[in-house]
Coordinates of C-alpha atoms in Angstrom, one line a residue:
M20 CA -261.2 -30.6 45.6
I21 CA -257.6 -31.2 44.9
T22 CA -256.7 -32.5 41.4
P23 CA -254.8 -35.8 41.5
M24 CA -251.3 -35.6 40.2
Y25 CA -248.9 -37.9 38.4
K26 CA -245.3 -37.9 39.3
Y27 CA -242.7 -38.1 36.5
N28 CA -239.0 -38.7 36.4
F29 CA -237.4 -37.8 33.1
L30 CA -234.1 -39.4 32.0
V31 CA -232.5 -37.4 29.2
Y32 CA -229.1 -37.6 27.6
H33 CA -227.1 -34.5 28.6
R34 CA -226.6 -33.3 25.0
D35 CA -230.3 -33.5 24.3
F36 CA -231.4 -31.9 27.6
D37 CA -231.8 -28.3 26.4
D38 CA -233.9 -29.4 23.4
F39 CA -236.0 -31.5 25.7
L40 CA -236.6 -28.6 28.1
L41 CA -237.7 -26.4 25.2
K42 CA -240.2 -29.0 24.2
L43 CA -241.4 -29.3 27.8
Q44 CA -241.7 -25.6 28.0
D45 CA -243.8 -25.6 24.8
L46 CA -246.0 -28.3 26.2
G47 CA -246.6 -26.1 29.3
V48 CA -248.3 -28.5 31.7
V49 CA -245.5 -30.1 33.7
D50 CA -244.7 -28.6 37.1
I51 CA -241.0 -29.1 37.8
S52 CA -239.8 -29.8 41.3
M53 CA -237.2 -27.1 42.3
E54 CA -236.5 -28.1 45.9
N55 CA -233.0 -27.8 47.4
R56 CA -231.5 -25.8 44.5
N57 CA -229.2 -22.8 44.8
V58 CA -229.7 -19.6 42.8
D59 CA -226.6 -18.8 40.7
E60 CA -225.4 -15.4 39.9
D61 CA -226.8 -15.4 36.3
E62 CA -230.3 -16.0 37.7
K63 CA -229.9 -13.2 40.2
E64 CA -228.8 -10.9 37.4
I65 CA -231.7 -11.8 35.2
L66 CA -234.1 -11.4 38.2
A67 CA -232.7 -8.0 38.9
R68 CA -233.2 -7.0 35.2
I69 CA -236.8 -8.3 35.3
N70 CA -237.5 -6.3 38.5
R71 CA -236.0 -3.1 37.0
I72 CA -238.1 -3.5 33.8
A73 CA -241.3 -4.2 35.9
T74 CA -240.7 -1.0 37.9
A75 CA -240.1 1.0 34.7
I76 CA -243.3 -0.4 33.1
K77 CA -245.4 0.3 36.2
F78 CA -244.1 3.9 36.2
L79 CA -244.5 4.5 32.5
E80 CA -248.0 3.0 32.5
G81 CA -249.0 6.0 34.6
R82 CA -247.8 8.4 31.9
K83 CA -249.7 9.8 29.0
A84 CA -247.9 8.7 25.8
P85 CA -248.1 11.1 22.9
D86 CA -250.2 10.1 19.9
E87 CA -247.4 9.4 17.4
K88 CA -245.6 6.5 15.7
I89 CA -242.0 5.9 16.5
T90 CA -239.1 3.9 15.2
L91 CA -237.8 1.7 18.0
S92 CA -234.2 2.7 18.1
L93 CA -233.5 2.1 21.8
S94 CA -233.0 -1.2 23.6
A95 CA -235.0 -2.2 26.7
D96 CA -232.0 -1.8 28.9
E97 CA -231.3 1.7 27.5
I98 CA -234.9 2.7 28.1
V99 CA -234.9 1.5 31.7
S100 CA -231.6 3.2 32.4
R101 CA -232.9 6.4 30.9
V102 CA -236.1 6.2 32.9
E103 CA -234.2 5.7 36.1
L104 CA -231.8 8.6 35.3
L105 CA -234.7 10.9 34.5
Q106 CA -236.5 9.9 37.7
R107 CA -233.5 10.6 39.8
E108 CA -232.9 13.9 38.0
R109 CA -236.5 14.9 38.5
E110 CA -236.4 14.0 42.2
Q111 CA -233.2 16.2 42.6
F112 CA -235.0 19.1 41.0
E113 CA -238.1 18.6 43.1
N114 CA -235.9 18.7 46.2
A115 CA -234.1 21.8 44.9
I116 CA -237.5 23.5 44.4
K117 CA -238.5 22.8 48.0
K118 CA -235.1 24.2 49.2
A119 CA -235.4 27.2 46.9
Q120 CA -239.0 27.9 48.1
K121 CA -237.9 27.8 51.7
E122 CA -235.0 30.2 50.9
L123 CA -237.5 32.4 49.0
A124 CA -239.8 32.6 52.0
E125 CA -236.8 33.8 54.1
V126 CA -235.7 36.5 51.6
E127 CA -239.2 37.5 50.4
P128 CA -239.8 40.3 53.0
W129 CA -236.7 42.1 51.7
G130 CA -238.1 42.3 48.2
N131 CA -235.8 42.8 45.1
F132 CA -232.4 44.4 45.5
D133 CA -229.1 44.4 43.6
L134 CA -226.5 42.4 45.4
K135 CA -223.8 43.6 43.1
L136 CA -224.7 47.2 44.1
L137 CA -224.5 46.4 47.8
N138 CA -221.0 44.8 47.3
S139 CA -219.9 47.8 45.3
L140 CA -221.0 50.2 48.0
A141 CA -219.3 48.0 50.7
E142 CA -216.0 48.4 48.7
K143 CA -216.4 52.2 48.8
G144 CA -217.0 52.0 52.6
I145 CA -220.7 52.3 52.6
S146 CA -222.2 49.3 54.4
I147 CA -225.9 48.3 54.3
R148 CA -227.0 46.4 57.4
F149 CA -230.2 44.4 57.7
F150 CA -232.4 44.3 60.8
I151 CA -235.6 42.7 62.0
A152 CA -237.7 44.1 64.9
P153 CA -241.0 43.1 66.4
E154 CA -243.7 45.7 65.9
K155 CA -244.1 46.0 69.7
V156 CA -240.5 47.1 70.0
F157 CA -240.2 49.1 66.8
N158 CA -240.4 52.9 67.3
E159 CA -241.4 54.9 64.3
D160 CA -239.3 57.8 65.6
W161 CA -236.2 55.7 64.8
V162 CA -236.7 56.7 61.2
N163 CA -235.8 60.3 62.1
E164 CA -233.1 59.4 64.7
Y165 CA -231.1 56.8 62.7
P166 CA -230.1 56.3 59.1
I167 CA -232.6 53.5 58.5
E168 CA -235.1 52.7 55.8
I169 CA -238.2 50.4 56.4
V170 CA -238.3 47.7 53.7
N171 CA -241.4 45.7 54.9
H172 CA -243.9 45.3 57.7
T173 CA -245.5 41.9 57.7
N174 CA -246.5 39.1 60.2
G175 CA -245.9 41.4 63.2
L176 CA -242.3 42.2 62.2
Y177 CA -240.5 45.3 60.8
Y178 CA -237.8 44.7 58.2
F179 CA -235.4 47.6 57.8
V180 CA -231.9 48.5 56.6
M181 CA -229.4 50.9 58.2
V182 CA -226.6 52.7 56.4
N183 CA -223.1 53.1 58.0
Y184 CA -224.2 53.2 61.6
T185 CA -221.6 52.0 64.1
G186 CA -223.0 53.4 67.4
E187 CA -224.8 51.7 70.2
A188 CA -227.5 49.2 69.4
I189 CA -230.9 50.7 68.7
S190 CA -232.6 48.2 71.1
P191 CA -231.6 44.8 72.5
D192 CA -234.7 43.3 70.9
V193 CA -233.7 44.4 67.4
Q194 CA -232.0 41.5 65.6
E195 CA -229.4 42.0 62.9
V196 CA -229.4 39.4 60.2
R197 CA -227.0 38.3 57.6
T198 CA -227.1 40.2 54.3
P199 CA -229.3 38.1 51.9
Q200 CA -227.2 36.5 49.2
F201 CA -229.9 36.7 46.6
S202 CA -233.1 38.7 45.8
V203 CA -236.6 37.5 45.3
K204 CA -236.3 37.9 41.6
Q205 CA -233.2 35.8 41.5
K206 CA -234.8 33.0 43.5
D207 CA -238.0 33.2 41.4
E208 CA -235.9 32.8 38.3
E209 CA -234.1 29.9 39.8
I210 CA -237.4 28.1 40.7
H211 CA -238.7 28.8 37.2
R212 CA -235.6 27.1 35.7
Y213 CA -236.2 24.1 37.9
H214 CA -239.8 23.8 36.9
K215 CA -238.9 24.2 33.2
R216 CA -236.4 21.4 33.5
I217 CA -239.0 19.2 35.2
D218 CA -241.4 19.9 32.4
E219 CA -238.7 18.8 29.9
I220 CA -238.1 15.6 31.9
N221 CA -241.9 14.8 32.0
T222 CA -242.1 15.4 28.3
E223 CA -239.3 12.9 27.7
L224 CA -240.9 10.4 30.1
D225 CA -244.2 10.7 28.3
F226 CA -242.3 9.9 25.1
L227 CA -240.6 6.9 26.6
A228 CA -244.1 5.5 27.5
L229 CA -244.3 4.7 23.8
Y230 CA -241.8 1.9 24.5
I231 CA -244.0 0.0 27.0
D232 CA -244.8 -2.8 24.6
L233 CA -241.1 -3.3 23.9
L234 CA -240.4 -3.4 27.7
K235 CA -243.1 -6.0 28.2
K236 CA -241.8 -8.1 25.4
E237 CA -238.3 -8.0 27.0
Q238 CA -239.8 -8.8 30.4
I239 CA -241.5 -11.9 29.0
E240 CA -238.3 -13.1 27.2
L241 CA -236.2 -12.6 30.4
T242 CA -238.9 -14.4 32.5
N243 CA -238.8 -17.4 30.1
Q244 CA -235.0 -17.4 30.2
L245 CA -235.0 -17.3 34.0
D246 CA -237.6 -20.2 34.2
F247 CA -235.5 -22.2 31.7
K248 CA -232.3 -21.7 33.8
M249 CA -234.1 -22.5 37.1
V250 CA -235.6 -25.7 35.6
K251 CA -232.2 -26.7 34.1
S252 CA -230.4 -26.3 37.4
S253 CA -233.1 -28.4 39.1
A254 CA -232.0 -31.5 37.3
T255 CA -229.6 -34.1 38.8
A256 CA -226.7 -35.4 36.7
E257 CA -226.2 -39.2 36.9
A258 CA -224.0 -41.8 35.2
G259 CA -220.9 -39.6 35.0
N260 CA -222.9 -36.5 34.1
T261 CA -224.2 -38.1 30.9
I262 CA -227.8 -38.6 32.1
M263 CA -229.9 -35.7 33.4
V264 CA -232.8 -36.7 35.8
L265 CA -235.6 -34.3 36.2
E266 CA -238.7 -34.6 38.4
G267 CA -242.1 -33.1 37.5
W268 CA -245.8 -33.3 38.2
V269 CA -248.7 -33.5 35.8
P270 CA -252.5 -33.2 36.5
E271 CA -254.4 -36.4 36.1
D272 CA -256.6 -35.0 33.2
L273 CA -253.5 -34.0 31.3
N274 CA -251.5 -37.2 31.9
E275 CA -252.4 -39.0 28.6
K276 CA -251.6 -35.9 26.6
V277 CA -248.1 -35.7 28.2
K278 CA -247.5 -39.4 27.6
E279 CA -248.4 -39.1 23.9
V280 CA -245.9 -36.3 23.5
L281 CA -243.1 -38.1 25.4
D282 CA -243.6 -41.3 23.5
A283 CA -243.6 -39.5 20.2
E284 CA -240.3 -37.9 21.1
S285 CA -238.9 -41.3 22.4
I286 CA -238.1 -39.8 25.8
I287 CA -237.4 -42.1 28.7
Y288 CA -239.6 -41.5 31.7
I289 CA -241.0 -43.1 34.8
S290 CA -244.6 -42.2 35.7
S291 CA -246.7 -43.1 38.8
K292 CA -249.7 -41.7 40.5
A293 CA -248.8 -39.3 43.3
D294 CA -249.0 -40.8 46.8
K295 CA -250.7 -38.9 49.6
N296 CA -247.3 -38.5 51.3
D297 CA -245.7 -36.9 48.2
N298 CA -245.1 -33.2 48.1
A299 CA -247.2 -32.8 45.0
P300 CA -248.3 -29.3 43.8
I301 CA -251.8 -28.3 44.5
L302 CA -254.3 -27.6 41.7
L303 CA -257.8 -26.8 43.0
R304 CA -260.7 -28.1 41.0
N305 CA -264.1 -27.0 42.3
S306 CA -267.6 -26.4 41.2
K307 CA -268.5 -23.0 39.6
F308 CA -269.9 -21.8 43.0
A309 CA -266.9 -22.9 45.1
K310 CA -264.4 -21.7 42.5
L311 CA -265.5 -18.1 43.1
F312 CA -264.2 -18.4 46.7
E313 CA -260.8 -19.9 45.8
P314 CA -259.0 -16.4 45.9
I315 CA -260.2 -16.2 49.5
S316 CA -258.8 -19.6 50.5
K317 CA -255.5 -18.8 48.7
L318 CA -255.1 -15.8 51.0
F319 CA -254.4 -18.2 53.8
A320 CA -252.5 -21.2 52.4
F321 CA -252.8 -24.1 50.0
P322 CA -253.7 -27.4 51.6
T323 CA -251.2 -30.2 51.5
Y324 CA -251.7 -32.9 48.9
A325 CA -253.0 -35.4 51.5
E326 CA -255.7 -33.0 52.9
L327 CA -259.1 -32.0 51.7
D328 CA -259.6 -28.7 50.0
L329 CA -261.8 -26.7 52.4
T330 CA -263.0 -24.1 49.9
P331 CA -266.3 -25.8 49.0
F332 CA -266.9 -26.4 52.7
F333 CA -266.5 -22.8 53.9
A334 CA -267.9 -21.1 50.8
P335 CA -271.6 -21.3 51.8
F336 CA -270.8 -20.1 55.4
F337 CA -268.7 -17.2 54.1
M338 CA -271.6 -16.1 51.9
L339 CA -274.0 -16.2 54.9
F340 CA -271.6 -14.5 57.2
F341 CA -271.0 -11.6 54.8
G342 CA -274.7 -11.0 54.4
F343 CA -275.1 -11.3 58.2
C344 CA -272.4 -8.6 58.8
F345 CA -273.6 -6.3 56.1
G346 CA -277.3 -6.9 56.9
D347 CA -278.9 -4.2 54.8
A348 CA -281.1 -5.1 51.8
G349 CA -280.5 -1.7 50.1
Y350 CA -276.8 -2.0 50.3
G351 CA -276.9 -5.6 49.0
L352 CA -279.1 -4.4 46.1
I353 CA -276.4 -1.8 45.2
F354 CA -273.8 -4.6 45.1
V355 CA -275.9 -6.9 42.9
L356 CA -276.9 -4.2 40.4
G357 CA -273.4 -2.6 40.3
A358 CA -271.7 -5.9 39.7
T359 CA -274.3 -7.0 37.1
I360 CA -274.0 -3.7 35.1
Y361 CA -270.2 -3.7 35.2
K362 CA -270.0 -7.3 34.2
F363 CA -271.2 -6.5 30.7
K364 CA -268.0 -4.4 29.9
A365 CA -265.5 -6.0 32.3
K366 CA -262.5 -8.0 31.2
P367 CA -262.9 -11.8 31.4
E368 CA -260.5 -12.1 34.3
L369 CA -262.6 -9.8 36.4
K370 CA -265.9 -11.6 35.8
P371 CA -265.4 -14.3 38.5
L372 CA -264.8 -11.5 41.0
L373 CA -268.0 -9.7 39.9
S374 CA -269.9 -13.0 40.2
L375 CA -268.7 -13.3 43.8
I376 CA -269.8 -9.8 44.5
Q377 CA -273.2 -10.6 43.1
I378 CA -273.5 -13.7 45.4
L379 CA -272.4 -11.7 48.4
G380 CA -274.9 -9.0 47.5
I381 CA -277.7 -11.5 47.2
S382 CA -276.8 -12.8 50.7
T383 CA -276.9 -9.3 52.0
V384 CA -280.3 -8.7 50.5
L385 CA -281.6 -11.9 52.2
F386 CA -280.4 -10.9 55.6
G387 CA -281.6 -7.4 55.1
A388 CA -285.0 -8.7 54.3
L389 CA -284.8 -11.0 57.4
T390 CA -284.2 -8.0 59.7
G391 CA -286.3 -5.6 57.7
T392 CA -283.4 -3.1 57.2
V393 CA -283.2 -1.0 54.0
F394 CA -280.7 1.8 53.7
G395 CA -280.6 2.1 57.5
A396 CA -284.4 2.3 57.8
S397 CA -286.1 -0.3 59.9
L398 CA -289.3 -1.5 58.1
V399 CA -290.7 -2.5 61.5
E400 CA -290.7 1.1 62.7
L401 CA -292.2 2.5 59.5
D402 CA -295.9 3.0 59.2
I403 CA -296.5 1.2 55.9
P404 CA -299.9 -0.6 55.8
A405 CA -298.7 -3.1 53.1
L406 CA -296.0 -4.4 55.5
E407 CA -298.1 -4.8 58.6
S408 CA -298.8 -8.5 57.9
F409 CA -295.1 -9.2 57.4
K410 CA -293.7 -7.4 60.5
S411 CA -294.2 -10.4 62.7
Y412 CA -291.7 -12.3 60.5
F413 CA -288.9 -9.9 60.9
F414 CA -286.1 -10.9 63.3
D415 CA -285.4 -8.7 66.2
Q416 CA -282.0 -8.2 67.9
D417 CA -282.5 -11.1 70.3
K418 CA -283.2 -13.5 67.5
M419 CA -280.3 -12.3 65.4
F420 CA -278.0 -12.7 68.4
K421 CA -279.1 -16.3 68.8
L422 CA -278.9 -16.9 65.1
S423 CA -275.2 -15.8 65.1
L424 CA -274.4 -18.3 67.8
I425 CA -276.4 -21.1 66.1
L426 CA -274.6 -20.5 62.8
G427 CA -271.3 -20.5 64.6
L428 CA -272.0 -23.8 66.4
V429 CA -273.2 -25.3 63.1
Q430 CA -270.0 -24.3 61.3
I431 CA -267.8 -25.5 64.2
V432 CA -269.5 -29.0 64.3
F433 CA -269.4 -29.1 60.5
G434 CA -265.7 -28.4 60.6
M435 CA -265.2 -31.3 63.1
C436 CA -267.1 -33.5 60.6
V437 CA -264.7 -32.4 57.9
K438 CA -261.8 -33.1 60.2
A439 CA -263.1 -36.7 60.8
A440 CA -263.4 -37.3 57.1
N441 CA -259.9 -35.9 56.6
L442 CA -258.4 -38.2 59.2
W443 CA -260.3 -41.1 57.7
V444 CA -258.9 -40.4 54.2
Q445 CA -255.3 -39.6 55.3
F446 CA -254.8 -42.3 57.9
S447 CA -257.7 -44.8 58.7
W448 CA -261.1 -44.9 60.3
K449 CA -259.6 -45.5 63.7
H450 CA -258.0 -42.1 63.7
A451 CA -261.4 -40.5 63.1
I452 CA -263.2 -42.2 66.0
S453 CA -262.3 -39.6 68.6
T454 CA -263.4 -36.6 66.4
I455 CA -266.6 -38.5 65.4
S456 CA -267.3 -39.2 69.1
W457 CA -267.0 -35.4 69.9
V458 CA -269.5 -34.7 67.1
V459 CA -271.9 -37.3 68.4
L460 CA -271.6 -35.9 71.9
I461 CA -272.2 -32.3 70.9
L462 CA -275.1 -33.1 68.6
S463 CA -276.7 -35.4 71.2
M464 CA -276.6 -32.6 73.7
A465 CA -278.4 -30.3 71.3
V466 CA -280.9 -32.8 70.1
F467 CA -281.9 -34.1 73.6
Y468 CA -282.1 -30.5 74.9
L469 CA -284.6 -29.6 72.1
L470 CA -286.6 -32.8 72.7
G471 CA -286.7 -32.1 76.4
Q472 CA -288.5 -28.8 75.8
N473 CA -291.6 -31.0 75.4
P474 CA -292.8 -31.8 79.0
E475 CA -294.4 -35.1 77.8
S476 CA -291.3 -36.3 76.1
S477 CA -289.2 -39.0 77.8
L478 CA -286.1 -38.1 75.6
K479 CA -284.6 -35.5 77.8
L480 CA -281.1 -34.3 78.5
F481 CA -279.2 -36.9 80.4
S482 CA -282.0 -39.4 80.2
P483 CA -281.0 -43.1 80.1
I484 CA -280.9 -43.2 76.3
H485 CA -278.9 -40.0 76.2
M486 CA -276.5 -41.3 78.9
V487 CA -275.9 -44.5 76.8
I488 CA -274.9 -42.3 73.8
V489 CA -272.7 -40.1 76.1
G490 CA -271.0 -43.2 77.4
V491 CA -270.3 -44.6 73.9
A492 CA -269.0 -41.2 72.8
G493 CA -266.9 -41.0 76.0
V494 CA -265.2 -44.3 75.2
G495 CA -264.3 -43.0 71.7
I496 CA -263.0 -39.7 73.1
M497 CA -260.9 -41.3 75.9
F498 CA -259.4 -44.3 74.3
F499 CA -259.3 -43.7 70.5
N500 CA -257.7 -40.3 70.4
S501 CA -254.3 -41.8 69.5
P502 CA -254.8 -45.3 68.1
G503 CA -252.1 -47.9 68.7
K504 CA -250.7 -46.3 71.9
N505 CA -251.0 -47.4 75.5
P506 CA -254.7 -47.1 76.8
L507 CA -253.5 -45.2 79.9
F508 CA -251.7 -42.7 77.7
N509 CA -254.8 -42.4 75.6
F510 CA -256.9 -41.8 78.7
G511 CA -254.6 -39.0 79.9
L512 CA -254.6 -37.5 76.4
G513 CA -258.4 -37.8 76.3
L514 CA -258.7 -35.8 79.6
W515 CA -256.4 -33.1 78.1
D516 CA -258.5 -33.0 74.9
T517 CA -261.7 -32.8 76.9
Y518 CA -260.4 -29.7 78.8
N519 CA -259.2 -28.1 75.5
M520 CA -262.5 -28.9 73.8
A521 CA -264.7 -27.6 76.7
T522 CA -262.8 -24.2 76.8
G523 CA -262.1 -24.0 73.1
L524 CA -265.7 -24.8 72.0
L525 CA -267.1 -22.1 74.2
G526 CA -264.6 -19.5 73.1
D527 CA -265.0 -20.4 69.4
T528 CA -268.8 -20.2 69.5
L529 CA -268.7 -16.8 71.3
S530 CA -266.4 -15.5 68.5
Y531 CA -269.4 -15.6 66.2
I532 CA -271.1 -12.9 68.2
R533 CA -269.2 -10.5 65.9
L534 CA -271.6 -11.4 63.1
F535 CA -274.5 -9.9 65.2
A536 CA -272.4 -6.9 66.4
L537 CA -271.3 -5.9 62.9
G538 CA -274.8 -6.3 61.4
L539 CA -276.2 -4.2 64.3
S540 CA -273.6 -1.5 63.9
S541 CA -274.2 -1.3 60.1
G542 CA -277.9 -0.7 60.7
I543 CA -277.4 1.8 63.5
L544 CA -274.9 3.8 61.5
G545 CA -277.2 3.9 58.5
S546 CA -280.1 5.1 60.7
V547 CA -277.9 7.8 62.2
F548 CA -277.1 9.2 58.8
N549 CA -280.8 9.2 57.9
S550 CA -281.6 11.1 61.1
L551 CA -278.8 13.6 60.3
A552 CA -280.0 14.1 56.8
F553 CA -283.6 14.9 57.7
G554 CA -282.8 16.6 61.0
M555 CA -280.1 19.0 59.8
A556 CA -281.8 20.1 56.6
P557 CA -283.0 23.7 56.6
D558 CA -286.6 24.7 55.9
T559 CA -285.7 26.3 52.5
P560 CA -287.4 24.1 49.9
V561 CA -284.7 23.7 47.3
L562 CA -281.8 23.8 49.7
K563 CA -283.5 21.3 52.1
H564 CA -283.5 18.6 49.4
I565 CA -279.9 19.3 48.4
V566 CA -278.7 19.0 51.9
I567 CA -280.7 15.8 52.5
I568 CA -279.3 14.2 49.3
L569 CA -275.7 15.2 50.1
I570 CA -275.8 13.9 53.6
L571 CA -277.5 10.6 52.5
L572 CA -275.0 10.1 49.7
I573 CA -271.9 10.9 51.7
G574 CA -273.1 9.1 54.9
H575 CA -274.3 5.9 53.3
S576 CA -271.2 5.8 51.1
I577 CA -269.0 5.9 54.3
N578 CA -271.2 3.2 55.9
I579 CA -271.1 1.0 52.8
F580 CA -267.3 1.2 52.7
M581 CA -266.8 0.5 56.4
S582 CA -269.4 -2.3 56.5
A583 CA -268.1 -4.0 53.4
L584 CA -264.6 -3.9 54.8
G585 CA -265.8 -5.4 58.1
S586 CA -268.0 -7.9 56.3
L587 CA -264.9 -9.3 54.4
V588 CA -262.4 -9.2 57.3
H589 CA -264.4 -10.8 60.0
P590 CA -265.9 -13.7 58.1
M591 CA -262.3 -14.4 56.9
R592 CA -261.1 -14.4 60.5
L593 CA -263.9 -16.8 61.5
T594 CA -263.0 -19.1 58.5
F595 CA -259.3 -19.1 58.9
V596 CA -259.2 -19.4 62.7
E597 CA -262.4 -21.1 64.1
F598 CA -263.3 -23.2 61.1
Y599 CA -259.9 -24.2 59.9
K600 CA -258.8 -25.0 63.4
N601 CA -261.8 -27.3 64.1
A602 CA -261.5 -28.8 60.6
G603 CA -257.9 -29.8 61.5
F604 CA -256.4 -27.8 58.6
T605 CA -252.6 -28.1 58.3
G606 CA -251.8 -26.2 55.1
G607 CA -248.4 -25.5 53.6
G608 CA -248.9 -26.9 50.1
R609 CA -247.5 -25.1 47.0
G610 CA -249.6 -24.1 44.1
Y611 CA -249.4 -25.9 40.7
N612 CA -247.0 -23.8 38.5
P613 CA -246.3 -25.5 35.2
F614 CA -243.1 -24.9 33.2
R615 CA -244.4 -22.9 30.2
K616 CA -243.6 -20.0 28.0
N617 CA -244.9 -16.8 29.2
T618 CA -246.8 -14.8 26.6
A619 CA -248.3 -11.3 26.3
E620 CA -251.8 -12.8 26.8
A621 CA -250.7 -14.5 30.0
Q622 CA -249.4 -11.2 31.3

């Protein structure tokens, strides 16, 4: 349900405008219209500072602050700048370490040597040349024939040096390399210096984490300052810039409170209940059950102010679809118990999410009980005497397949009913006739088909009574799809709608087969892990049970994760595509965002 809104136009003398905005911000219930406004440079600068502080806070929250009290001697901007500088410096040293390690790997086979000594010998005419040769090429007799010394033999290569030899090459496969410019010891010391500096940087960053509260306070102040500037620039100057006109929206249940404050402050305003064509902000107000599903509906879009909120209409279906896809009573029980236990110590803002998990878990338990699947084991196949009398009630794959199509068709028809109600509310009853006619036609086909299964019944598909109903529905479909227009135009449009409905209804209904497929795959995968656990376990008594437990834990954890992901994504797809389309959902509204002071609690 969408909360009704009241539209306000405030008229304020320009010298009193800032004080008025501060009072409005303290009141914290008025959503200010900010359409067709330009962002000035000051706002861009404040927004950039907020983003920098938010990035610094996110980074510092991952650090472990020391247990000590400090005197706050740095400003928020100084802290952010220091954090950014240290991050860049640490990144430079980390890159330097990677480069040094690569250089170390190249020089490591040559070991430690004194580069100054080599240079000194070169000045005296004694040159030391460095060579690498594959072990297949290297001849150990070379040690006696040439002035060489083997330095290392690793990874199929010989590393050796030669002193003052200027004759022919030893072998064409012997490669002379450039004299290393540093030794292993030097490069190790360099890497150690880099690590030491990184440790110093990390220590300072840990210390700066003590300033997180200061940064959050500055972030809140800047956010309030930005909101104030944005609201102020949204006003329109009239009467020679002496009167500021500002438009805002107030929820119906807060309207009297706002009027009392405005009247007490002698503020001039014009108030009226929002019309369905107004671009009023959207504040959803649903029952406790439907409210749990509002985060899911907000993932797609807010409805427009003139539309119906579809959250309470898709919530029961989403719950059923999740349980259908998951389809294992054991997995559902884990969800219920886990969410219930965690709920006792969870933060208040997380409790609605945990309640949603509990509901989805209960739905999973119910569908698992319907199919007789518990942790991948089919109760129908187990030889348990106590369950013999219940096995006939369990649904097999054929029944689950049919159930998925039936649930899909029910949701589609229900969506069409919602569409008819939406058209009736937004426009008039005439605009809803065509959709109502489609609902009547589809339901009559289903009802008379079921009645016709009784050989003695005269109420069969396309019987005279049914044909009368089809005829009446056909008139509504063909001539009331666009009220007020030429009948011939309506008839042509009706033919086009009939084609779209015939093809679309079949495709939409078949989309719900995914419910059956996901539920089946979850059960099969769970069964596979059970078979692996008991089939791969060795005969050793203790080791056997360890292997079984490990495979079951790892396997079912993987299955729970994959099944839970699919059980969320595919019901959302069915909701946002099939249901929303057949319900005629338009969307595009904006959420209610009152002008208020941000506080640490709100953060």
